[in-house]
């Protein structure tokens, strides 16, 4: 005879079974509605079906609390619907409508609904775990008790990002569930054709993390495995890898007929879809009646239909939306000159190189704002305090929770910074040499830079990436690639030439609502950049160039270490009776074109100079812009003095030939005087 | 005779302060033993004698010297 407790337990089990059915039904009907719209020609868009994966999304979502965070992928309809996304906003977004969550700017590859715990979605296979770590890091630092579930396909386990993310999550004991939805296909390639691993959860052991494989067609099996992982994460036990195995019953995308699949196998799988099987199970076990389940289906189908139709019929976007939401305040690549020009504070100064000026700025900022955290290789005191000692002493002062030595894994560093910024922290990530930007470029260019646009202006990624241009270190440790960043809408790019500017500009970056790339020159770290820095704190707003020397005959427009070469050239040319004005851009994005134009309108001659490769370099943009504005006023053709179209060679003689310098600047000036 | 010049302990380093000598002028040193100490913005380090012999100093303790500058000869 059943006791009352047994009855209650049974009732709770039944409630869970019905709730799992409700979530599976919602995913099933939403997926079916979208596919119906596509096949009937009612709508047209890229769509990645989730048919056959309903139990995975439902089981995982039910194991999460409302405040837990989900990171998903472009094949994320099931995940986000099970997590409770706003349906009308979701359909509007994937259809590219004004009513979309991000006003249609992101589509299915960029879904986020923070109010319902949907943190971010990526269209880049395997990229999610990197920033999921950051969201979990913020939860851990702030002790919010949140868990982050990052969902990805089996195909994603082939890419390095997932592996470095698993290593970092395990190392830092982060509250993450790595939820691998193994649907048997990496796009169109069968699992046996891309890996020799039979159980993908075996990968977890390599990172000292528990790993489990469950039947992804059984929502209870998925739920139980994820619930155990969530409990472990929430209690401080760190991450878990949960692999759920099922079979994708539709193509990689709508229109893919799965001609690559074995027809008999596919037919057998389609004849027994997980949703139908689960429905039969509930009926067979007497947990629900057919009428009750039909009622659930009908209610959900009605809700989905209303949301879908509203989205379908919503207004398309007007072209005025195009350039909104690249930066906060609808800022553009050019500075608008609205912020009053900054000048350095009067009073006491101290002689600092860039290293000390940046150290001092970070130290003061961390003392004032506990949302600032530092991430990077070797930056903690137990790892030497930084390759160039910029962060020396900071981990001792602010603790290793805020000053974090990372594995040598640049994508993980930027991903952790991105996630932490999405969760409300203000991370400063160090990429030791600028050459390593390429290692982390997907996180930087496809994720960090696009958060504001892909959220329709709802969110930004206020983080700072500090990186350094080396010297005398050969082709892979001496490059300046600021043009990559300038060519990526959504990134602000800053390159100080003096210690005083470095302090003020870094302070500005730490107050920005958008991501900033802060570029440092190794040549200016110690003696080269040493100069007076006001002891008082100050901010130099981004987008304000600085005339470092006034002159009347020719303008040299440059930035970073080349400012010093320009000043040297100006001194040399003075003896020849040539008066040179030196404009230090300081910020490359947003660009203070107005100050350059004002200078050239006066001098009628312009030299643009930078260390980086001249061909297609920033100088080309500036020369073109000035040419357009001042075509009739220029007394001579604009000259560019920049790096040669070569890697930066190790041999000192060749590096000297590759880099522009004062002599080359003087030659260029003489050519046009 | 072996020349001893200021080393470059880091790509950004252009000069170093000579903070101590471990062998007096006219003293004898054995190759591999500490000869003198430098400090830069990045590091403080002892420099080993590159050869054995009698040391003749060319610079002063406490001075700052460019990378490559001759500080001593060992004969």
XYZ file of C-alpha atoms in Angstrom, chain A:
673
model
C 0.000 0.000 0.000
C 1.366 3.396 -0.975
C 2.218 5.773 1.816
C 1.419 9.447 1.569
C 5.117 10.179 0.935
C 5.209 7.704 -1.918
C 2.147 9.331 -3.378
C 3.707 12.753 -3.147
C 6.903 11.475 -4.726
C 4.878 9.845 -7.498
C 2.944 13.040 -8.025
C 6.144 15.049 -8.266
C 7.597 12.532 -10.714
C 4.457 12.748 -12.795
C 4.576 16.533 -12.755
C 8.136 16.401 -14.033
C 7.159 13.929 -16.746
C 4.347 16.192 -17.888
C 6.607 19.243 -17.789
C 9.177 17.443 -19.915
C 6.425 16.579 -22.354
C 5.275 20.185 -22.419
C 8.795 21.425 -23.229
C 9.341 18.756 -25.883
C 5.988 19.572 -27.413
C 6.814 23.260 -27.490
C 10.115 22.610 -29.242
C 8.492 20.109 -31.605
C 5.681 22.443 -32.599
C 7.929 25.469 -32.995
C 10.368 23.522 -35.174
C 7.476 22.132 -37.203
C 5.912 25.578 -37.629
C 9.121 27.105 -38.906
C 9.706 24.211 -41.325
C 6.122 24.425 -42.542
C 6.573 28.126 -43.212
C 9.791 27.481 -45.094
C 8.506 24.629 -47.223
C 5.298 26.459 -48.125
C 7.171 29.573 -49.181
C 5.411 31.590 -46.475
C 8.818 32.708 -45.166
C 12.382 32.460 -46.406
C 15.492 32.342 -44.241
C 18.341 30.096 -43.181
C 17.143 27.556 -40.637
C 18.868 24.692 -38.856
C 16.247 22.161 -37.770
C 16.220 20.496 -34.351
C 13.847 17.690 -35.261
C 14.798 14.660 -33.183
C 16.627 16.710 -30.563
C 13.585 17.796 -28.532
C 14.376 15.592 -25.534
C 17.859 17.068 -25.218
C 16.676 20.660 -25.011
C 13.747 19.807 -22.748
C 15.722 17.657 -20.319
C 18.531 20.187 -20.019
C 16.289 23.217 -19.625
C 14.216 21.633 -16.879
C 17.377 20.930 -14.900
C 18.238 24.642 -14.803
C 16.824 27.279 -12.513
C 15.351 30.481 -13.942
C 18.468 32.483 -13.152
C 20.871 29.934 -14.593
C 22.371 30.978 -17.897
C 22.198 29.278 -21.274
C 24.694 29.638 -24.117
C 23.534 28.036 -27.343
C 24.239 27.791 -31.052
C 22.622 28.551 -34.384
C 20.799 25.206 -34.046
C 19.360 26.624 -30.861
C 15.604 26.814 -31.396
C 15.004 23.923 -29.039
C 17.353 25.197 -26.345
C 16.025 28.727 -26.203
C 12.373 27.747 -26.443
C 12.747 25.185 -23.683
C 14.548 27.780 -21.548
C 11.564 30.072 -21.914
C 12.454 32.668 -24.521
C 9.979 35.358 -25.482
C 8.415 33.623 -28.498
C 7.332 36.664 -30.496
C 10.732 38.290 -30.048
C 12.440 35.052 -30.994
C 10.481 34.482 -34.197
C 10.832 38.150 -35.071
C 14.577 37.841 -34.657
C 15.097 34.744 -36.759
C 12.917 36.305 -39.454
C 14.897 39.553 -39.317
C 11.991 41.740 -38.262
C 11.813 44.972 -36.288
C 9.995 43.103 -33.533
C 12.917 40.729 -33.062
C 14.771 40.598 -29.771
C 17.714 42.334 -31.463
C 15.569 44.161 -33.996
C 16.432 41.525 -36.574
C 20.119 42.353 -36.720
C 21.439 39.022 -35.498
C 19.081 36.283 -36.671
C 19.114 32.723 -35.365
C 22.883 32.831 -34.934
C 22.704 35.594 -32.345
C 19.837 35.028 -29.954
C 19.926 36.487 -26.477
C 17.180 37.083 -23.963
C 18.809 37.919 -20.625
C 15.435 38.210 -18.904
C 14.928 34.508 -19.503
C 18.465 33.365 -18.780
C 19.534 33.137 -22.417
C 22.940 34.757 -22.276
C 24.270 34.539 -25.816
C 24.163 32.405 -28.949
C 26.877 31.938 -31.528
C 26.999 31.032 -35.192
C 30.612 29.906 -34.863
C 30.942 26.199 -34.121
C 32.646 25.596 -30.779
C 32.955 29.256 -29.787
C 30.294 29.189 -27.056
C 32.225 27.336 -24.344
C 34.904 30.050 -24.364
C 32.585 32.844 -23.289
C 30.363 30.541 -21.238
C 33.436 30.267 -19.014
C 33.464 34.025 -18.597
C 29.809 34.154 -17.590
C 30.523 31.404 -15.083
C 33.636 33.225 -13.887
C 31.570 36.303 -13.111
C 29.008 34.144 -11.295
C 31.805 32.566 -9.315
C 33.510 35.871 -8.447
C 30.199 37.411 -7.406
C 28.959 34.226 -5.778
C 25.569 34.414 -7.498
C 25.039 30.626 -7.339
C 24.263 30.644 -11.061
C 25.242 27.774 -13.324
C 25.996 28.187 -17.028
C 24.909 25.467 -19.430
C 26.657 25.709 -22.774
C 25.067 23.671 -25.502
C 26.971 22.633 -28.619
C 26.887 19.908 -31.217
C 29.085 16.863 -31.519
C 30.866 18.522 -34.431
C 32.107 21.234 -32.079
C 34.215 18.733 -30.151
C 36.663 18.731 -33.062
C 37.647 22.362 -32.661
C 40.358 23.534 -30.296
C 38.188 26.192 -28.642
C 36.096 23.569 -26.865
C 39.187 21.862 -25.524
C 40.847 24.986 -24.190
C 37.539 26.041 -22.670
C 37.181 22.682 -20.910
C 40.705 22.992 -19.568
C 40.125 26.496 -18.217
C 36.746 25.599 -16.701
C 38.225 22.595 -14.933
C 41.298 24.543 -13.800
C 39.174 27.325 -12.324
C 36.437 25.018 -11.062
C 33.845 27.052 -12.944
C 30.113 26.319 -12.623
C 29.687 25.199 -16.247
C 27.858 22.274 -17.809
C 29.357 21.390 -21.181
C 26.267 19.971 -22.844
C 27.114 18.165 -26.059
C 24.092 17.405 -28.217
C 25.410 14.536 -30.279
C 22.970 14.361 -33.168
C 25.240 12.021 -35.161
C 26.159 14.646 -37.720
C 28.769 17.393 -37.868
C 26.763 19.371 -40.417
C 26.791 16.715 -43.167
C 29.681 14.547 -41.969
C 29.048 11.409 -39.950
C 30.796 11.097 -36.598
C 32.872 8.102 -37.728
C 34.322 10.268 -40.493
C 35.631 13.046 -38.224
C 36.840 11.298 -35.070
C 38.019 7.944 -33.764
C 36.568 8.746 -30.341
C 33.482 6.612 -29.756
C 32.165 8.344 -26.637
C 32.715 12.083 -26.793
C 32.354 12.307 -23.022
C 35.642 10.400 -22.789
C 37.250 13.722 -23.690
C 36.350 15.035 -20.230
C 38.862 12.758 -18.511
C 41.681 14.600 -20.259
C 40.706 17.695 -18.302
C 40.072 15.950 -14.969
C 36.363 16.625 -15.362
C 33.506 14.144 -14.941
C 32.006 13.039 -18.256
C 28.822 11.103 -18.901
C 26.962 9.895 -21.982
C 23.188 9.464 -21.921
C 20.343 8.634 -24.297
C 19.424 11.955 -25.854
C 16.053 10.682 -27.002
C 14.953 10.135 -23.379
C 14.191 13.436 -21.647
C 14.428 11.844 -18.198
C 17.904 10.505 -18.861
C 19.018 13.904 -20.087
C 17.363 15.701 -17.191
C 18.906 13.454 -14.566
C 22.405 13.753 -16.003
C 22.201 17.529 -16.378
C 20.607 17.937 -12.938
C 23.519 16.052 -11.386
C 25.988 18.238 -13.289
C 24.133 21.400 -12.261
C 24.129 20.332 -8.612
C 27.852 19.644 -8.799
C 28.535 23.014 -10.387
C 26.327 24.882 -7.926
C 27.977 23.286 -4.935
C 31.451 24.270 -6.085
C 32.328 20.945 -7.672
C 33.219 22.481 -11.028
C 32.272 21.603 -14.593
C 30.875 18.411 -16.101
C 30.711 17.195 -19.680
C 27.310 15.705 -20.515
C 26.927 14.042 -23.902
C 23.368 13.301 -25.040
C 23.155 11.012 -28.057
C 20.313 11.162 -30.556
C 19.865 11.508 -34.295
C 19.075 14.615 -36.321
C 15.984 13.755 -38.344
C 16.205 16.679 -40.758
C 19.036 18.189 -42.772
C 21.803 20.412 -41.498
C 19.760 23.297 -42.896
C 16.331 23.584 -44.421
C 16.883 22.399 -48.000
C 19.503 19.792 -47.122
C 17.901 16.459 -48.030
C 20.442 14.339 -46.127
C 21.488 12.464 -49.231
C 24.619 11.581 -47.263
C 22.673 9.523 -44.711
C 22.012 5.802 -45.029
C 18.410 5.785 -46.322
C 17.326 2.757 -44.310
C 18.786 4.092 -41.102
C 17.237 7.500 -41.670
C 13.841 5.975 -42.479
C 13.961 3.858 -39.320
C 14.868 6.857 -37.172
C 12.163 8.998 -38.727
C 9.619 6.251 -38.120
C 10.258 6.454 -34.385
C 10.870 10.100 -33.474
C 11.674 10.829 -29.810
C 8.663 13.091 -29.290
C 6.172 10.435 -30.438
C 7.969 7.775 -28.427
C 7.799 9.872 -25.267
C 4.116 10.528 -25.784
C 3.446 6.780 -26.092
C 5.472 6.202 -22.938
C 3.376 8.628 -20.911
C 0.199 6.990 -22.180
C 1.511 3.447 -21.627
C 2.624 4.228 -18.083
C -0.680 5.870 -17.304
C 0.966 9.177 -16.473
C -1.294 11.165 -18.750
C -4.308 10.678 -20.928
C -4.324 11.317 -24.660
C -6.830 14.116 -24.101
C -4.564 15.830 -21.576
C -1.592 15.631 -23.903
C -3.668 16.819 -26.848
C -4.740 19.790 -24.760
C -1.095 20.651 -24.006
C -0.204 20.344 -27.688
C -3.120 22.492 -28.789
C -2.375 25.270 -26.302
C 1.272 25.383 -27.302
C 0.524 25.230 -31.006
C -1.848 28.146 -30.607
C 0.693 30.197 -28.654
C 3.367 29.421 -31.242
C 1.095 30.216 -34.156
C 0.189 33.604 -32.728
C 3.808 34.529 -32.070
C 4.944 33.237 -35.459
C 2.265 35.037 -37.427
C 2.890 38.271 -35.543
C 6.556 38.032 -36.434
C 5.852 37.079 -40.032
C 3.621 40.094 -40.472
C 5.827 42.539 -38.592
C 7.342 45.539 -40.305
C 10.658 45.063 -42.034
C 13.486 47.315 -40.922
C 14.104 50.712 -42.415
C 17.577 51.585 -43.638
C 17.959 54.054 -40.770
C 18.547 51.025 -38.537
C 21.656 49.985 -40.464
C 24.238 52.140 -38.728
C 22.669 52.139 -35.266
C 24.102 50.018 -32.451
C 27.673 49.653 -33.682
C 28.807 51.594 -30.621
C 27.042 52.914 -27.529
C 25.196 56.141 -28.178
C 25.116 55.234 -31.874
C 28.715 56.341 -32.201
C 30.485 55.780 -35.505
C 34.016 55.157 -36.713
C 34.630 58.921 -36.626
C 34.597 60.922 -33.412
C 31.861 63.530 -33.370
C 33.815 66.150 -31.462
C 30.988 66.474 -28.936
C 33.141 65.724 -25.901
C 35.099 68.765 -24.675
C 38.803 68.507 -25.427
C 40.818 67.145 -22.565
C 43.975 68.689 -21.225
C 46.286 67.146 -18.679
C 45.776 68.315 -15.105
C 48.173 70.863 -13.684
C 50.176 70.159 -10.579
C 52.754 67.648 -9.557
C 54.074 65.115 -12.080
C 56.205 61.991 -11.842
C 58.612 60.567 -14.432
C 57.200 57.271 -15.650
C 57.678 54.930 -18.572
C 54.650 53.237 -20.135
C 55.069 50.216 -17.876
C 54.742 52.253 -14.702
C 52.020 54.507 -16.100
C 49.854 51.535 -17.072
C 50.562 49.773 -13.794
C 49.572 52.859 -11.843
C 46.373 53.264 -13.853
C 45.309 49.651 -13.417
C 46.150 49.751 -9.727
C 44.088 52.865 -9.054
C 41.193 51.663 -11.202
C 41.052 48.300 -9.432
C 41.043 50.020 -6.073
C 38.118 52.201 -7.140
C 36.020 49.632 -9.032
C 35.810 46.032 -7.896
C 34.171 44.982 -11.175
C 37.584 45.309 -12.863
C 39.396 42.003 -13.217
C 42.614 41.186 -15.055
C 43.183 38.109 -17.214
C 46.368 37.088 -18.958
C 49.382 34.850 -19.233
C 51.937 35.172 -16.403
C 50.278 38.316 -15.018
C 49.972 37.138 -11.407
C 52.782 37.496 -8.913
C 53.150 33.739 -8.537
C 53.913 33.676 -12.288
C 56.317 36.570 -12.215
C 53.919 39.519 -12.291
C 53.830 39.791 -16.060
C 56.395 39.385 -18.814
C 57.051 43.126 -18.628
C 56.098 43.556 -14.930
C 53.110 45.758 -15.746
C 50.877 43.815 -13.359
C 53.539 43.117 -10.737
C 52.094 43.293 -7.242
C 48.452 43.496 -8.329
C 47.520 39.897 -7.551
C 49.076 40.285 -4.116
C 47.083 43.460 -3.577
C 43.718 42.501 -5.118
C 43.811 38.721 -4.887
C 43.961 35.952 -7.446
C 40.202 36.045 -7.937
C 40.607 39.390 -9.663
C 44.082 39.025 -11.159
C 44.029 35.712 -12.944
C 46.914 33.875 -14.505
C 45.537 32.020 -17.489
C 46.671 29.002 -19.438
C 48.496 29.924 -22.661
C 45.241 30.004 -24.585
C 44.372 33.361 -26.107
C 40.883 32.398 -27.269
C 40.099 31.338 -23.716
C 41.412 34.611 -22.342
C 39.246 36.729 -24.622
C 36.281 34.377 -24.246
C 36.513 34.589 -20.457
C 36.740 38.364 -20.678
C 33.753 38.516 -23.032
C 31.557 36.329 -20.862
C 32.537 38.220 -17.732
C 31.681 41.502 -19.450
C 28.289 40.150 -20.523
C 27.706 39.270 -16.878
C 28.517 42.774 -15.676
C 32.227 42.727 -14.886
C 34.785 44.959 -16.568
C 37.653 42.705 -17.611
C 41.056 43.768 -18.841
C 42.568 40.973 -20.918
C 46.219 40.953 -21.841
C 47.455 39.480 -25.116
C 51.166 39.508 -24.550
C 52.151 40.310 -28.140
C 49.889 41.823 -30.769
C 50.810 38.975 -33.090
C 48.579 36.802 -30.874
C 45.492 38.774 -31.843
C 45.135 36.292 -34.666
C 45.041 33.399 -32.220
C 41.971 34.926 -30.545
C 40.518 36.649 -33.587
C 37.244 34.727 -33.679
C 36.394 35.760 -30.140
C 37.471 39.326 -30.874
C 35.986 39.899 -34.308
C 32.986 37.568 -34.361
C 31.949 37.947 -30.772
C 33.358 40.824 -28.695
C 33.051 43.388 -31.478
C 29.530 42.353 -32.452
C 27.760 42.146 -29.093
C 26.199 45.571 -29.306
C 25.024 45.182 -32.898
C 23.883 41.587 -32.514
C 21.902 42.501 -29.421
C 20.188 45.330 -31.246
C 21.843 47.776 -28.861
C 20.567 46.058 -25.726
C 24.006 45.125 -24.457
C 27.665 45.876 -24.908
C 30.888 44.086 -24.094
C 32.783 46.673 -22.059
C 36.183 45.051 -21.896
C 39.718 46.170 -22.610
C 42.217 44.111 -24.561
C 45.762 45.266 -23.854
C 48.333 44.152 -26.343
C 51.867 45.089 -27.255
C 53.762 45.616 -30.484
C 57.175 44.064 -30.070
C 60.481 44.948 -31.580
C 63.603 43.017 -32.542
C 61.677 39.797 -32.097
C 61.146 38.678 -35.660
C 58.150 38.046 -37.900
C 55.824 36.544 -35.259
C 56.517 38.836 -32.278
C 56.965 42.292 -33.828
C 53.902 42.998 -35.948
C 51.473 45.855 -35.689
C 48.066 44.725 -36.955
C 45.906 47.625 -35.815
C 44.315 47.695 -39.267
C 42.666 44.317 -38.581
C 40.937 45.817 -35.575
C 40.093 49.090 -37.318
C 38.462 47.073 -40.098
C 36.205 45.283 -37.603
C 33.129 47.371 -36.806
C 32.472 47.507 -33.071
C 36.022 47.763 -31.721
C 37.586 50.951 -30.434
C 41.309 51.155 -31.077
C 43.732 53.203 -29.003
C 47.510 53.615 -29.315
C 49.250 56.036 -26.953
C 52.645 57.558 -27.680
C 53.508 58.848 -24.215
C 53.197 57.621 -20.650
C 50.903 60.548 -19.812
C 48.587 59.748 -22.716
C 48.684 56.047 -21.838
C 47.349 56.736 -18.341
C 44.566 59.037 -19.539
C 43.525 56.891 -22.474
C 43.509 53.673 -20.441
C 41.290 55.418 -17.910
C 38.943 56.274 -20.783
C 38.933 52.655 -21.998
C 38.060 51.487 -18.488
C 34.987 53.744 -18.568
C 33.841 52.858 -22.097
C 30.693 50.860 -22.710
C 32.280 49.232 -25.759
C 35.281 46.967 -26.194
C 38.628 48.703 -26.611
C 41.889 47.442 -28.019
C 44.642 49.290 -26.160
C 47.915 48.994 -28.061
C 51.257 49.431 -26.353
C 54.683 49.786 -27.943
C 57.514 47.781 -26.459
C 59.879 50.565 -27.529
C 58.029 52.934 -25.194
C 57.849 50.607 -22.206
C 60.899 51.862 -20.378
C 63.294 54.604 -21.444
C 61.664 55.278 -24.834
C 58.320 56.392 -23.485
C 59.487 57.941 -20.235
C 58.080 61.338 -19.450
C 56.158 63.424 -16.936
C 52.807 62.004 -15.850
C 50.491 64.092 -13.659
C 50.122 62.548 -10.235
C 46.425 63.433 -10.195
C 44.011 61.105 -11.982
C 42.583 62.111 -15.339
C 40.784 60.790 -18.398
C 41.644 61.518 -22.020
C 38.387 60.779 -23.869
C 38.670 58.524 -26.915
C 38.507 60.198 -30.306
C 40.670 63.193 -29.504
C 43.885 63.603 -31.460
C 46.627 65.734 -29.965
C 48.826 68.218 -31.774
C 52.172 67.284 -30.273
C 53.996 70.084 -32.094
C 52.593 72.997 -34.031
C 53.944 73.970 -37.434
C 52.904 75.687 -40.618
C 54.445 73.974 -43.667
C 53.523 70.306 -43.427
C 51.510 67.983 -41.193
C 52.782 64.617 -40.084
C 49.831 62.549 -38.906
C 50.834 59.457 -36.965
C 50.443 57.555 -33.685
C 52.256 55.326 -31.217
C 55.997 55.018 -31.429
C 56.099 56.900 -34.750
C 55.128 60.123 -32.968
C 58.654 60.202 -31.567
C 60.133 59.722 -35.038
C 57.929 62.547 -36.308
C 59.103 64.884 -33.542
C 62.716 63.969 -34.314
C 62.142 64.668 -38.005
C 60.452 67.969 -37.153
C 63.517 69.031 -35.173
C 65.870 68.075 -37.987
C 63.756 69.872 -40.605
C 63.552 73.035 -38.545
C 67.229 73.545 -39.298
C 66.300 73.495 -42.981
C 63.622 76.127 -42.395
C 60.698 73.708 -42.656
C 57.991 74.003 -40.011
C 56.363 70.641 -39.236
C 53.121 70.074 -37.339
C 52.835 66.684 -35.646
C 49.347 65.298 -35.094
C 49.224 62.307 -32.740
C 45.935 60.512 -33.407
C 46.001 58.677 -30.030
C 42.719 56.958 -30.921
C 42.346 55.208 -34.282
C 38.685 54.289 -33.785
C 36.836 56.545 -33.370
C 39.113 58.593 -35.585
C 39.471 62.316 -34.954
C 39.484 63.226 -38.628
C 38.501 66.793 -37.822
C 41.791 67.577 -36.098
C 43.705 66.167 -39.071
C 41.641 68.216 -41.508
C 42.091 71.374 -39.446
C 45.848 70.873 -39.465
C 46.123 70.109 -43.176
C 43.835 72.990 -44.079
C 46.530 75.153 -42.502
C 49.702 73.432 -43.759
C 48.370 72.237 -47.159
C 50.662 69.220 -47.006
C 50.199 65.830 -45.324
C 52.404 62.886 -44.481
C 50.663 59.903 -42.882
C 52.962 57.531 -41.040
C 52.693 54.234 -39.201
C 54.882 51.303 -38.251
C 52.514 48.727 -39.700
C 52.476 47.633 -43.341
C 51.736 50.571 -45.616
C 49.711 48.672 -48.218
C 46.040 48.888 -47.221
C 47.149 50.313 -43.879
C 45.411 52.968 -41.761
C 47.341 55.622 -43.700
C 45.422 54.718 -46.839
C 42.128 55.497 -45.116
C 43.369 58.792 -43.704
C 44.950 59.854 -46.987
C 41.748 59.046 -48.843
C 39.569 60.906 -46.335
C 41.779 64.006 -46.409
C 41.987 63.795 -50.195
C 38.213 63.828 -50.479
C 37.782 66.750 -48.097
C 40.719 68.933 -49.144
C 41.333 68.012 -52.785
C 41.451 71.590 -53.991
C 43.494 72.900 -51.102
C 46.433 70.506 -51.043
C 49.723 71.938 -52.288
C 51.263 68.502 -52.868
C 50.257 64.856 -53.080
C 49.700 63.152 -49.731
C 52.657 60.962 -48.775
C 52.566 57.715 -46.846
C 55.535 56.541 -44.789
C 54.965 53.092 -43.333
C 56.243 49.564 -42.950
C 57.252 47.625 -46.031
C 55.023 44.916 -47.474
C 57.044 42.210 -45.722
C 56.954 40.376 -42.431
C 59.099 42.162 -39.815
C 62.470 40.448 -40.194
C 64.647 39.306 -37.299
C 67.883 40.650 -38.802
C 68.423 44.080 -37.258
C 69.567 45.577 -40.549
C 66.454 44.338 -42.325
C 64.122 45.397 -39.520
C 65.584 48.875 -39.693
C 64.914 48.901 -43.423
C 61.377 47.606 -42.916
C 60.359 50.156 -40.272
C 59.757 53.800 -41.046
C 61.867 56.266 -39.065
C 62.729 59.951 -38.730
C 65.039 59.913 -41.734
C 62.357 58.424 -43.977
C 59.861 60.970 -42.697
C 62.301 63.812 -43.411
C 62.855 62.476 -46.925
C 59.111 62.395 -47.514
C 58.735 65.970 -46.286
C 61.538 67.163 -48.562
C 59.880 65.466 -51.538
C 56.823 67.665 -51.234
C 58.320 70.971 -50.076
